[in-house]
Amino acid sequence: MTSSALERVGLRSVTASYGQALVAISLSVLVGLLVLYASFSALQRDVARDAAVSVLAGEAQALAARAATQNPADPAFGSGLALSQSQTWQVIRSDTRERVAASGLAEPLGALLPSDKGLFDRAGKLASNAQTNRREGGARKPQILVAEQGDRLRVTAPLSEAGRVVGVVEVTGPSRLAGLAAGRAILPWLAALAAPLIFGLLLVAWPGLRCSRLGLIAGSALGVALGLGAGLRLLIDQGAIFTRAASDAVSAKAVVLAASGGVVSPVSDAGRLDVLIRDGGLAIMVGLAISLIISSGLALKVWRTLVAHRAAYLYVAPAVIGALVLVFFPFLYGVAISFTDTTLVNQGEPFLERWTGLSNYVAILGDFDLIRRGAEGALSVNYQSFYWTLFVTILWTGTNVILGVSIGLGLALLLNIEGLRGKAIYRVLLILPWAVPNYITALVWKGMFHPQFGVINQALMMFGLEPVNWFDSFGTAFVTGLAANVWLSFPFMMVICLGALQSVSKDMYEAARLEGASGWQQFKDITLPSIQPALIPAVILSVVWTFNMFNVIYLVSGGEPAGANEILITQAYKVGFEQYRYGYSAAYSIVIFVILLMYGWFQVKATNATERVG
Amino acid sequence: MMGRLALSFRRCAKTFRKALGLVACAVLLAACAPADRSDQPGLAETEDLILWHSYRGAERATLEALVDDYNLTAADRGVRIVARAIPFDAFADKLSASLPRGKGPDVFIFAQDRLGGWVEGGDVIEPVGFWLTDEKRARYLPRMIEALTYQGVVYGVPLNFKSIALIRNADLAPSAPETTDQLVAIAKANSNPGAGNYGLVYEYANPDMQAALMHAFGGGVFDADLNPVLNSPANIASFELMLRWREIDKILLPEPNGSLVLSLFNDRKAPFAISGPWFMGEVSPDVNVSVSPLPTVPGAGPIQPWLLVEGAFVTAASKNPREAFLFAEFLTSDAAATRLAVEGRQLPSVASVYALAQIADDPVLSGFRAQLDQSQVLPNAPEMALFWSPGDIAMKQVIRAGRDPQDALNEAQGVLVASISAMRRVDEGEQ
């Protein structure tokens, strides 16, 4: 930017923000209107469809009720139900595989045709749903099937005999109730459009606002909120009027059908207007956000940065997209389902029906049932409790890191001895455990601890000791995992320490020796402080890795005995993929994430503190 | 700054042009390919139907040979079956992950144990009951269709069945025992723990082995309405029988374990083993092996193992479910089933196969076939999957920690009831 441009910056910024305010108003009103329009048309569509479904379902049930007492083949079977000319219906028995009665269809009565598989399967599905609902004592599975075929609706109701579903009654008809026209109110849209525009004009006309960035932001936001708010208010009235019309149309039909045993569920605005209000609120929020982002100049700044560094952003784009798709989306999805009770059986249901709020977290963190008293009065630990698993995880992490660091540091000190022969060979050999994929190492260790054939028990017996059933008690099973994981983790620590050790200046040791410092003093006051900057990040990483070391626990001890050796991450897996409680498992994972987040936060604080002191 | 930016932009543009050239080549090639094909007359567009299975060895070879045979005739209808072998360990998870998203195969081969979970989770399996008419169903052995039926709807074409049975070394035990008393008598005569000889070797710490004994006493995991009854008196009696074999008769291995069962049986150190068809492939050819149904417990009933039926399931997402079904049905034609029995060493679901002399005279296949009449279909409801973990813990507590069976089963029952309620979202008060 040239200096003359800098001088003019004050004037330019006012002009720019005035333009930005107008753009902000028009864009946010446009987006808000689109959201409102989509929500309002969805409301009308749903109400109209529900009205049609509830009438068709009532007709199907009335026909099914009649079939219990009348012969469906009787020509008078369908009369008196006020069925319209545009409707078709048929009665199917799946036990005898025949079409018992039909009206308005090309298919003949009698044995089902090969093309009737769908009908037959729908009968099976309704029978199956009825069983599930009876078992659960609820109505999770639909008792009436509805499908949309173009502009027609197909409603399938069960044909029951002595409590068993033996077939179906299927009715098809137009997907809108006759005489129910969509509302065409112009007023709400005008209100939503006009109010912000008036504010826009005011912004131009009001001289005081022109120099104040804050005034422009507030003015445009107020305009958007008032305009969209007024539009929403009027739309809610329109929605209520439309729903009442649909409800009246359905009740008229319900009176006719009730006499024949058809149950017509009434159409009400319960919940629907709430959805409209929720979407309207969303529209206003989105509108406000857009108007703020644009009128404050943020959008322009971002855009200019993107344009100025477009090559750089182009290069990082694949990584950003990859992280969004592979990391952030799964993570956010996990957070979302952790507030639901999603299980294997209900994962297909709408998200909001699975919503249970914080109950998973309450169940996990409130699981204080840690110590139990058995039938004989003996105390036992409840290994399924979250706090036991947390204790095991911390114990597991602590012992692993301490052993891994000590062994790694010890070996590094040995390898760092000057004039050591064959140093390169030792180094390669000691790094090997790290180079082997960890699940292979884990399986090898599992084999070595095998009670009958494992090399460890064979060795014990060679020395005249009793073989140990490694996986039968908590302590020994814990040792199996510990041994495998320390084997896997010490090379990393060794490499880190070795690298740090080699950069420590030899002069310091020489000076220390001249001053008469002992070997321990040299280690404590020179070696440790010198390698600390390299060691601390390695320990932090190692804690996080070990905390979530799924492979070793899962493959070596498998949490034996009786789940006592599970760590949090393997427990989350078992809840999710052995008990199929996906929501609970997701909440478990989030708890793990929060624990590690807190750990990381404290660790960073602590490290910063030591670095400042050092 | 500007100069470097411009330079990098030019470089960028150069790479971009190169990439564009490659894309253009690819588009050209792609455009040429169909043109070439359409020039050749008679080469109609074929539709590939994907088959997933987890077979290995002879089973896989036989299945793939059958697929090749089928494709010769199916080509006329523009259909081709493509068989893909999936590692068994990954199979269930792969199906669970792909079926709800409609990304899976057109047809796959799997046992019935997960069927209920698939159905309850959403419409992922195509019902085939409409196509399997009563005449067609009559071709199969009893209980085959039942195993693949969930809540009254038939979801698969039964291919073969598996259950455990009594496997004996006919040199050590010339005749098959009819009762457990006879079994124990022969086993005791052949037991000498000091020399490493055990009368009866099987993995008795596995819940599915114990279930066979539970059924003998009229017990089981669930009652007829799928309510858990783990701590019923019948189940406790079955535990006592197993413990008697172990503690008093001393005919069982102290530490049950699959590889030990196999090595003892192969080393002729055990007259009896209890296992399934999968065991037969590993039995040494030196052993004079014979298979017979598990014996009857005096005063109770015959030991009845769980029956697993492998079916060919058509997925709801298949573009051509009818053709997928026709292929599944082809696998159970008399000729295909016979080949799967003779070459693949399977136990086909088709009744007529067992009338053939080469099957009827086979001491292994006929033994497992006889066990079928004394078996119980493994429940295919999703509740069943919840049993394994508490069942396994109860078995280990009784066998390894010496816990009282009543106590261990009470606890397992509690865990199972609670996890079913959690899955079904039924309040515990309502049950």
mmCIF file with all atom_site columns, C-alpha atoms in Angstrom, chain B residues 156-320:
data_model
loop_
_atom_site.group_PDB
_atom_site.id
_atom_site.type_symbol
_atom_site.label_atom_id
_atom_site.label_alt_id
_atom_site.label_comp_id
_atom_site.label_asym_id
_atom_site.label_entity_id
_atom_site.label_seq_id
_atom_site.pdbx_PDB_ins_code
_atom_site.Cartn_x
_atom_site.Cartn_y
_atom_site.Cartn_z
_atom_site.occupancy
_atom_site.B_iso_or_equiv
_atom_site.pdbx_formal_charge
_atom_site.auth_seq_id
_atom_site.auth_comp_id
_atom_site.auth_asym_id
_atom_site.auth_atom_id
_atom_site.pdbx_PDB_model_num
ATOM 1   C CA . GLY B 1 156 ? -31.948 -66.142 3.429  1.00 0.00 ? 156 GLY B CA 1
ATOM 2   C CA . VAL B 1 157 ? -31.451 -69.262 1.372  1.00 0.00 ? 157 VAL B CA 1
ATOM 3   C CA . PRO B 1 158 ? -30.001 -71.937 3.687  1.00 0.00 ? 158 PRO B CA 1
ATOM 4   C CA . LEU B 1 159 ? -26.758 -73.374 2.322  1.00 0.00 ? 159 LEU B CA 1
ATOM 5   C CA . ASN B 1 160 ? -25.309 -75.600 5.023  1.00 0.00 ? 160 ASN B CA 1
ATOM 6   C CA . PHE B 1 161 ? -25.345 -76.209 8.740  1.00 0.00 ? 161 PHE B CA 1
ATOM 7   C CA . LYS B 1 162 ? -22.816 -76.674 11.506 1.00 0.00 ? 162 LYS B CA 1
ATOM 8   C CA . SER B 1 163 ? -23.038 -77.981 15.021 1.00 0.00 ? 163 SER B CA 1
ATOM 9   C CA . ILE B 1 164 ? -20.750 -79.735 17.413 1.00 0.00 ? 164 ILE B CA 1
ATOM 10  C CA . ALA B 1 165 ? -21.022 -83.512 17.818 1.00 0.00 ? 165 ALA B CA 1
ATOM 11  C CA . LEU B 1 166 ? -19.154 -86.338 19.492 1.00 0.00 ? 166 LEU B CA 1
ATOM 12  C CA . ILE B 1 167 ? -15.952 -87.090 17.597 1.00 0.00 ? 167 ILE B CA 1
ATOM 13  C CA . ARG B 1 168 ? -14.340 -90.361 18.542 1.00 0.00 ? 168 ARG B CA 1
ATOM 14  C CA . ASN B 1 169 ? -11.230 -92.317 17.847 1.00 0.00 ? 169 ASN B CA 1
ATOM 15  C CA . ALA B 1 170 ? -12.825 -95.591 16.758 1.00 0.00 ? 170 ALA B CA 1
ATOM 16  C CA . ASP B 1 171 ? -9.711  -97.531 17.727 1.00 0.00 ? 171 ASP B CA 1
ATOM 17  C CA . LEU B 1 172 ? -9.962  -96.413 21.351 1.00 0.00 ? 172 LEU B CA 1
ATOM 18  C CA . ALA B 1 173 ? -13.748 -96.374 21.551 1.00 0.00 ? 173 ALA B CA 1
ATOM 19  C CA . PRO B 1 174 ? -15.190 -98.834 19.047 1.00 0.00 ? 174 PRO B CA 1
ATOM 20  C CA . SER B 1 175 ? -18.847 -97.982 19.590 1.00 0.00 ? 175 SER B CA 1
ATOM 21  C CA . ALA B 1 176 ? -20.623 -94.673 20.078 1.00 0.00 ? 176 ALA B CA 1
ATOM 22  C CA . PRO B 1 177 ? -21.988 -94.195 23.627 1.00 0.00 ? 177 PRO B CA 1
ATOM 23  C CA . GLU B 1 178 ? -25.734 -93.751 23.896 1.00 0.00 ? 178 GLU B CA 1
ATOM 24  C CA . THR B 1 179 ? -25.746 -92.215 27.364 1.00 0.00 ? 179 THR B CA 1
ATOM 25  C CA . THR B 1 180 ? -23.360 -90.015 29.262 1.00 0.00 ? 180 THR B CA 1
ATOM 26  C CA . ASP B 1 181 ? -22.861 -92.895 31.748 1.00 0.00 ? 181 ASP B CA 1
ATOM 27  C CA . GLN B 1 182 ? -21.449 -95.040 28.946 1.00 0.00 ? 182 GLN B CA 1
ATOM 28  C CA . LEU B 1 183 ? -19.391 -92.094 27.760 1.00 0.00 ? 183 LEU B CA 1
ATOM 29  C CA . VAL B 1 184 ? -17.938 -91.534 31.233 1.00 0.00 ? 184 VAL B CA 1
ATOM 30  C CA . ALA B 1 185 ? -17.207 -95.273 31.644 1.00 0.00 ? 185 ALA B CA 1
ATOM 31  C CA . ILE B 1 186 ? -15.175 -95.425 28.399 1.00 0.00 ? 186 ILE B CA 1
ATOM 32  C CA . ALA B 1 187 ? -13.579 -92.076 29.131 1.00 0.00 ? 187 ALA B CA 1
ATOM 33  C CA . LYS B 1 188 ? -12.531 -93.130 32.629 1.00 0.00 ? 188 LYS B CA 1
ATOM 34  C CA . ALA B 1 189 ? -10.953 -96.303 31.274 1.00 0.00 ? 189 ALA B CA 1
ATOM 35  C CA . ASN B 1 190 ? -8.896  -94.145 28.919 1.00 0.00 ? 190 ASN B CA 1
ATOM 36  C CA . SER B 1 191 ? -8.002  -91.409 31.400 1.00 0.00 ? 191 SER B CA 1
ATOM 37  C CA . ASN B 1 192 ? -4.619  -91.161 33.038 1.00 0.00 ? 192 ASN B CA 1
ATOM 38  C CA . PRO B 1 193 ? -3.857  -87.519 33.832 1.00 0.00 ? 193 PRO B CA 1
ATOM 39  C CA . GLY B 1 194 ? -0.337  -88.439 34.946 1.00 0.00 ? 194 GLY B CA 1
ATOM 40  C CA . ALA B 1 195 ? 0.489   -89.737 31.462 1.00 0.00 ? 195 ALA B CA 1
ATOM 41  C CA . GLY B 1 196 ? -1.414  -86.915 29.758 1.00 0.00 ? 196 GLY B CA 1
ATOM 42  C CA . ASN B 1 197 ? -4.386  -89.083 28.770 1.00 0.00 ? 197 ASN B CA 1
ATOM 43  C CA . TYR B 1 198 ? -7.861  -87.610 29.118 1.00 0.00 ? 198 TYR B CA 1
ATOM 44  C CA . GLY B 1 199 ? -11.112 -89.433 28.376 1.00 0.00 ? 199 GLY B CA 1
ATOM 45  C CA . LEU B 1 200 ? -13.015 -86.466 26.961 1.00 0.00 ? 200 LEU B CA 1
ATOM 46  C CA . VAL B 1 201 ? -11.383 -83.417 25.489 1.00 0.00 ? 201 VAL B CA 1
ATOM 47  C CA . TYR B 1 202 ? -13.337 -80.302 24.568 1.00 0.00 ? 202 TYR B CA 1
ATOM 48  C CA . GLU B 1 203 ? -13.274 -76.588 25.249 1.00 0.00 ? 203 GLU B CA 1
ATOM 49  C CA . TYR B 1 204 ? -15.715 -76.826 28.111 1.00 0.00 ? 204 TYR B CA 1
ATOM 50  C CA . ALA B 1 205 ? -15.030 -73.271 29.291 1.00 0.00 ? 205 ALA B CA 1
ATOM 51  C CA . ASN B 1 206 ? -16.784 -71.953 26.165 1.00 0.00 ? 206 ASN B CA 1
ATOM 52  C CA . PRO B 1 207 ? -20.399 -70.949 26.698 1.00 0.00 ? 207 PRO B CA 1
ATOM 53  C CA . ASP B 1 208 ? -21.503 -72.570 23.433 1.00 0.00 ? 208 ASP B CA 1
ATOM 54  C CA . MET B 1 209 ? -20.210 -75.958 24.635 1.00 0.00 ? 209 MET B CA 1
ATOM 55  C CA . GLN B 1 210 ? -21.992 -75.536 27.952 1.00 0.00 ? 210 GLN B CA 1
ATOM 56  C CA . ALA B 1 211 ? -25.206 -74.546 26.142 1.00 0.00 ? 211 ALA B CA 1
ATOM 57  C CA . ALA B 1 212 ? -25.431 -78.069 24.680 1.00 0.00 ? 212 ALA B CA 1
ATOM 58  C CA . LEU B 1 213 ? -25.493 -79.467 28.236 1.00 0.00 ? 213 LEU B CA 1
ATOM 59  C CA . MET B 1 214 ? -27.989 -76.807 29.362 1.00 0.00 ? 214 MET B CA 1
ATOM 60  C CA . HIS B 1 215 ? -30.381 -77.934 26.620 1.00 0.00 ? 215 HIS B CA 1
ATOM 61  C CA . ALA B 1 216 ? -30.090 -81.535 27.821 1.00 0.00 ? 216 ALA B CA 1
ATOM 62  C CA . PHE B 1 217 ? -31.684 -80.498 31.123 1.00 0.00 ? 217 PHE B CA 1
ATOM 63  C CA . GLY B 1 218 ? -34.333 -78.416 29.390 1.00 0.00 ? 218 GLY B CA 1
ATOM 64  C CA . GLY B 1 219 ? -32.509 -75.169 30.119 1.00 0.00 ? 219 GLY B CA 1
ATOM 65  C CA . GLY B 1 220 ? -30.980 -72.588 27.813 1.00 0.00 ? 220 GLY B CA 1
ATOM 66  C CA . VAL B 1 221 ? -30.094 -68.940 27.561 1.00 0.00 ? 221 VAL B CA 1
ATOM 67  C CA . PHE B 1 222 ? -33.578 -67.643 26.727 1.00 0.00 ? 222 PHE B CA 1
ATOM 68  C CA . ASP B 1 223 ? -37.134 -68.853 27.227 1.00 0.00 ? 223 ASP B CA 1
ATOM 69  C CA . ALA B 1 224 ? -39.578 -68.996 24.321 1.00 0.00 ? 224 ALA B CA 1
ATOM 70  C CA . ASP B 1 225 ? -40.213 -65.228 24.576 1.00 0.00 ? 225 ASP B CA 1
ATOM 71  C CA . LEU B 1 226 ? -36.496 -64.419 24.481 1.00 0.00 ? 226 LEU B CA 1
ATOM 72  C CA . ASN B 1 227 ? -36.353 -63.530 28.165 1.00 0.00 ? 227 ASN B CA 1
ATOM 73  C CA . PRO B 1 228 ? -33.034 -64.584 29.703 1.00 0.00 ? 228 PRO B CA 1
ATOM 74  C CA . VAL B 1 229 ? -33.239 -67.584 32.056 1.00 0.00 ? 229 VAL B CA 1
ATOM 75  C CA . LEU B 1 230 ? -29.540 -68.096 32.745 1.00 0.00 ? 230 LEU B CA 1
ATOM 76  C CA . ASN B 1 231 ? -29.922 -68.891 36.445 1.00 0.00 ? 231 ASN B CA 1
ATOM 77  C CA . SER B 1 232 ? -32.655 -71.511 35.988 1.00 0.00 ? 232 SER B CA 1
ATOM 78  C CA . PRO B 1 233 ? -32.312 -74.788 37.962 1.00 0.00 ? 233 PRO B CA 1
ATOM 79  C CA . ALA B 1 234 ? -31.821 -76.682 34.674 1.00 0.00 ? 234 ALA B CA 1
ATOM 80  C CA . ASN B 1 235 ? -28.788 -74.583 33.780 1.00 0.00 ? 235 ASN B CA 1
ATOM 81  C CA . ILE B 1 236 ? -27.311 -75.020 37.232 1.00 0.00 ? 236 ILE B CA 1
ATOM 82  C CA . ALA B 1 237 ? -27.778 -78.802 36.914 1.00 0.00 ? 237 ALA B CA 1
ATOM 83  C CA . SER B 1 238 ? -25.836 -78.668 33.628 1.00 0.00 ? 238 SER B CA 1
ATOM 84  C CA . PHE B 1 239 ? -22.966 -76.867 35.340 1.00 0.00 ? 239 PHE B CA 1
ATOM 85  C CA . GLU B 1 240 ? -22.967 -79.505 38.051 1.00 0.00 ? 240 GLU B CA 1
ATOM 86  C CA . LEU B 1 241 ? -22.703 -82.260 35.439 1.00 0.00 ? 241 LEU B CA 1
ATOM 87  C CA . MET B 1 242 ? -19.729 -80.556 33.810 1.00 0.00 ? 242 MET B CA 1
ATOM 88  C CA . LEU B 1 243 ? -18.074 -79.995 37.193 1.00 0.00 ? 243 LEU B CA 1
ATOM 89  C CA . ARG B 1 244 ? -18.640 -83.651 38.096 1.00 0.00 ? 244 ARG B CA 1
ATOM 90  C CA . TRP B 1 245 ? -16.827 -84.722 34.920 1.00 0.00 ? 245 TRP B CA 1
ATOM 91  C CA . ARG B 1 246 ? -14.019 -82.397 35.821 1.00 0.00 ? 246 ARG B CA 1
ATOM 92  C CA . GLU B 1 247 ? -13.699 -82.794 39.588 1.00 0.00 ? 247 GLU B CA 1
ATOM 93  C CA . ILE B 1 248 ? -14.953 -86.306 40.394 1.00 0.00 ? 248 ILE B CA 1
ATOM 94  C CA . ASP B 1 249 ? -14.655 -88.372 37.216 1.00 0.00 ? 249 ASP B CA 1
ATOM 95  C CA . LYS B 1 250 ? -11.518 -86.459 36.245 1.00 0.00 ? 250 LYS B CA 1
ATOM 96  C CA . ILE B 1 251 ? -11.999 -87.138 32.542 1.00 0.00 ? 251 ILE B CA 1
ATOM 97  C CA . LEU B 1 252 ? -11.665 -83.511 31.412 1.00 0.00 ? 252 LEU B CA 1
ATOM 98  C CA . LEU B 1 253 ? -8.548  -81.484 30.717 1.00 0.00 ? 253 LEU B CA 1
ATOM 99  C CA . PRO B 1 254 ? -7.606  -79.251 33.643 1.00 0.00 ? 254 PRO B CA 1
ATOM 100 C CA . GLU B 1 255 ? -7.099  -76.303 31.273 1.00 0.00 ? 255 GLU B CA 1
ATOM 101 C CA . PRO B 1 256 ? -9.419  -76.495 28.272 1.00 0.00 ? 256 PRO B CA 1
ATOM 102 C CA . ASN B 1 257 ? -7.897  -75.042 25.155 1.00 0.00 ? 257 ASN B CA 1
ATOM 103 C CA . GLY B 1 258 ? -8.459  -75.598 21.446 1.00 0.00 ? 258 GLY B CA 1
ATOM 104 C CA . SER B 1 259 ? -4.956  -76.494 20.387 1.00 0.00 ? 259 SER B CA 1
ATOM 105 C CA . LEU B 1 260 ? -4.566  -78.903 23.281 1.00 0.00 ? 260 LEU B CA 1
ATOM 106 C CA . VAL B 1 261 ? -7.848  -80.608 22.389 1.00 0.00 ? 261 VAL B CA 1
ATOM 107 C CA . LEU B 1 262 ? -6.572  -81.123 18.863 1.00 0.00 ? 262 LEU B CA 1
ATOM 108 C CA . SER B 1 263 ? -3.104  -82.318 19.814 1.00 0.00 ? 263 SER B CA 1
ATOM 109 C CA . LEU B 1 264 ? -4.385  -84.793 22.429 1.00 0.00 ? 264 LEU B CA 1
ATOM 110 C CA . PHE B 1 265 ? -6.896  -86.212 19.987 1.00 0.00 ? 265 PHE B CA 1
ATOM 111 C CA . ASN B 1 266 ? -4.311  -86.439 17.217 1.00 0.00 ? 266 ASN B CA 1
ATOM 112 C CA . ASP B 1 267 ? -1.783  -88.064 19.585 1.00 0.00 ? 267 ASP B CA 1
ATOM 113 C CA . ARG B 1 268 ? -4.391  -90.752 20.336 1.00 0.00 ? 268 ARG B CA 1
ATOM 114 C CA . LYS B 1 269 ? -4.371  -89.682 23.980 1.00 0.00 ? 269 LYS B CA 1
ATOM 115 C CA . ALA B 1 270 ? -8.113  -89.032 24.039 1.00 0.00 ? 270 ALA B CA 1
ATOM 116 C CA . PRO B 1 271 ? -10.884 -91.332 22.776 1.00 0.00 ? 271 PRO B CA 1
ATOM 117 C CA . PHE B 1 272 ? -13.507 -88.569 22.603 1.00 0.00 ? 272 PHE B CA 1
ATOM 118 C CA . ALA B 1 273 ? -13.511 -84.965 21.535 1.00 0.00 ? 273 ALA B CA 1
ATOM 119 C CA . ILE B 1 274 ? -16.468 -82.625 21.191 1.00 0.00 ? 274 ILE B CA 1
ATOM 120 C CA . SER B 1 275 ? -16.167 -80.211 18.312 1.00 0.00 ? 275 SER B CA 1
ATOM 121 C CA . GLY B 1 276 ? -17.631 -79.249 14.969 1.00 0.00 ? 276 GLY B CA 1
ATOM 122 C CA . PRO B 1 277 ? -16.933 -79.776 11.275 1.00 0.00 ? 277 PRO B CA 1
ATOM 123 C CA . TRP B 1 278 ? -14.113 -77.196 11.410 1.00 0.00 ? 278 TRP B CA 1
ATOM 124 C CA . PHE B 1 279 ? -12.188 -79.646 13.626 1.00 0.00 ? 279 PHE B CA 1
ATOM 125 C CA . MET B 1 280 ? -12.239 -82.413 11.019 1.00 0.00 ? 280 MET B CA 1
ATOM 126 C CA . GLY B 1 281 ? -9.891  -80.674 8.625  1.00 0.00 ? 281 GLY B CA 1
ATOM 127 C CA . GLU B 1 282 ? -7.155  -80.748 11.261 1.00 0.00 ? 282 GLU B CA 1
ATOM 128 C CA . VAL B 1 283 ? -7.550  -84.320 12.482 1.00 0.00 ? 283 VAL B CA 1
ATOM 129 C CA . SER B 1 284 ? -4.513  -86.387 11.592 1.00 0.00 ? 284 SER B CA 1
ATOM 130 C CA . PRO B 1 285 ? -5.112  -88.985 8.863  1.00 0.00 ? 285 PRO B CA 1
ATOM 131 C CA . ASP B 1 286 ? -3.709  -91.695 11.197 1.00 0.00 ? 286 ASP B CA 1
ATOM 132 C CA . VAL B 1 287 ? -6.686  -91.398 13.527 1.00 0.00 ? 287 VAL B CA 1
ATOM 133 C CA . ASN B 1 288 ? -9.607  -93.693 12.748 1.00 0.00 ? 288 ASN B CA 1
ATOM 134 C CA . VAL B 1 289 ? -12.164 -90.970 13.238 1.00 0.00 ? 289 VAL B CA 1
ATOM 135 C CA . SER B 1 290 ? -15.907 -91.317 13.470 1.00 0.00 ? 290 SER B CA 1
ATOM 136 C CA . VAL B 1 291 ? -18.661 -88.840 14.352 1.00 0.00 ? 291 VAL B CA 1
ATOM 137 C CA . SER B 1 292 ? -21.857 -89.585 16.250 1.00 0.00 ? 292 SER B CA 1
ATOM 138 C CA . PRO B 1 293 ? -24.545 -87.572 18.034 1.00 0.00 ? 293 PRO B CA 1
ATOM 139 C CA . LEU B 1 294 ? -23.826 -86.430 21.572 1.00 0.00 ? 294 LEU B CA 1
ATOM 140 C CA . PRO B 1 295 ? -25.176 -88.911 24.163 1.00 0.00 ? 295 PRO B CA 1
ATOM 141 C CA . THR B 1 296 ? -28.251 -88.633 26.366 1.00 0.00 ? 296 THR B CA 1
ATOM 142 C CA . VAL B 1 297 ? -28.030 -87.604 30.015 1.00 0.00 ? 297 VAL B CA 1
ATOM 143 C CA . PRO B 1 298 ? -29.904 -90.292 32.032 1.00 0.00 ? 298 PRO B CA 1
ATOM 144 C CA . GLY B 1 299 ? -32.874 -88.777 33.796 1.00 0.00 ? 299 GLY B CA 1
ATOM 145 C CA . ALA B 1 300 ? -32.703 -85.671 31.576 1.00 0.00 ? 300 ALA B CA 1
ATOM 146 C CA . GLY B 1 301 ? -32.532 -85.608 27.785 1.00 0.00 ? 301 GLY B CA 1
ATOM 147 C CA . PRO B 1 302 ? -30.116 -85.790 24.880 1.00 0.00 ? 302 PRO B CA 1
ATOM 148 C CA . ILE B 1 303 ? -27.306 -83.255 24.790 1.00 0.00 ? 303 ILE B CA 1
ATOM 149 C CA . GLN B 1 304 ? -28.393 -80.744 22.160 1.00 0.00 ? 304 GLN B CA 1
ATOM 150 C CA . PRO B 1 305 ? -25.861 -78.366 20.693 1.00 0.00 ? 305 PRO B CA 1
ATOM 151 C CA . TRP B 1 306 ? -26.683 -75.100 19.039 1.00 0.00 ? 306 TRP B CA 1
ATOM 152 C CA . LEU B 1 307 ? -27.271 -75.263 15.323 1.00 0.00 ? 307 LEU B CA 1
ATOM 153 C CA . LEU B 1 308 ? -25.692 -72.695 13.064 1.00 0.00 ? 308 LEU B CA 1
ATOM 154 C CA . VAL B 1 309 ? -27.094 -72.408 9.558  1.00 0.00 ? 309 VAL B CA 1
ATOM 155 C CA . GLU B 1 310 ? -25.133 -70.591 6.922  1.00 0.00 ? 310 GLU B CA 1
ATOM 156 C CA . GLY B 1 311 ? -27.343 -68.771 4.499  1.00 0.00 ? 311 GLY B CA 1
ATOM 157 C CA . ALA B 1 312 ? -26.958 -66.783 1.337  1.00 0.00 ? 312 ALA B CA 1
ATOM 158 C CA . PHE B 1 313 ? -28.448 -63.377 2.112  1.00 0.00 ? 313 PHE B CA 1
ATOM 159 C CA . VAL B 1 314 ? -29.521 -60.953 -0.597 1.00 0.00 ? 314 VAL B CA 1
ATOM 160 C CA . THR B 1 315 ? -28.957 -57.340 0.383  1.00 0.00 ? 315 THR B CA 1
ATOM 161 C CA . ALA B 1 316 ? -31.752 -54.804 0.161  1.00 0.00 ? 316 ALA B CA 1
ATOM 162 C CA . ALA B 1 317 ? -29.391 -52.440 -1.655 1.00 0.00 ? 317 ALA B CA 1
ATOM 163 C CA . SER B 1 318 ? -28.777 -54.920 -4.475 1.00 0.00 ? 318 SER B CA 1
ATOM 164 C CA . LYS B 1 319 ? -29.617 -53.534 -7.890 1.00 0.00 ? 319 LYS B CA 1
ATOM 165 C CA . ASN B 1 320 ? -30.912 -56.912 -8.966 1.00 0.00 ? 320 ASN B CA 1
#
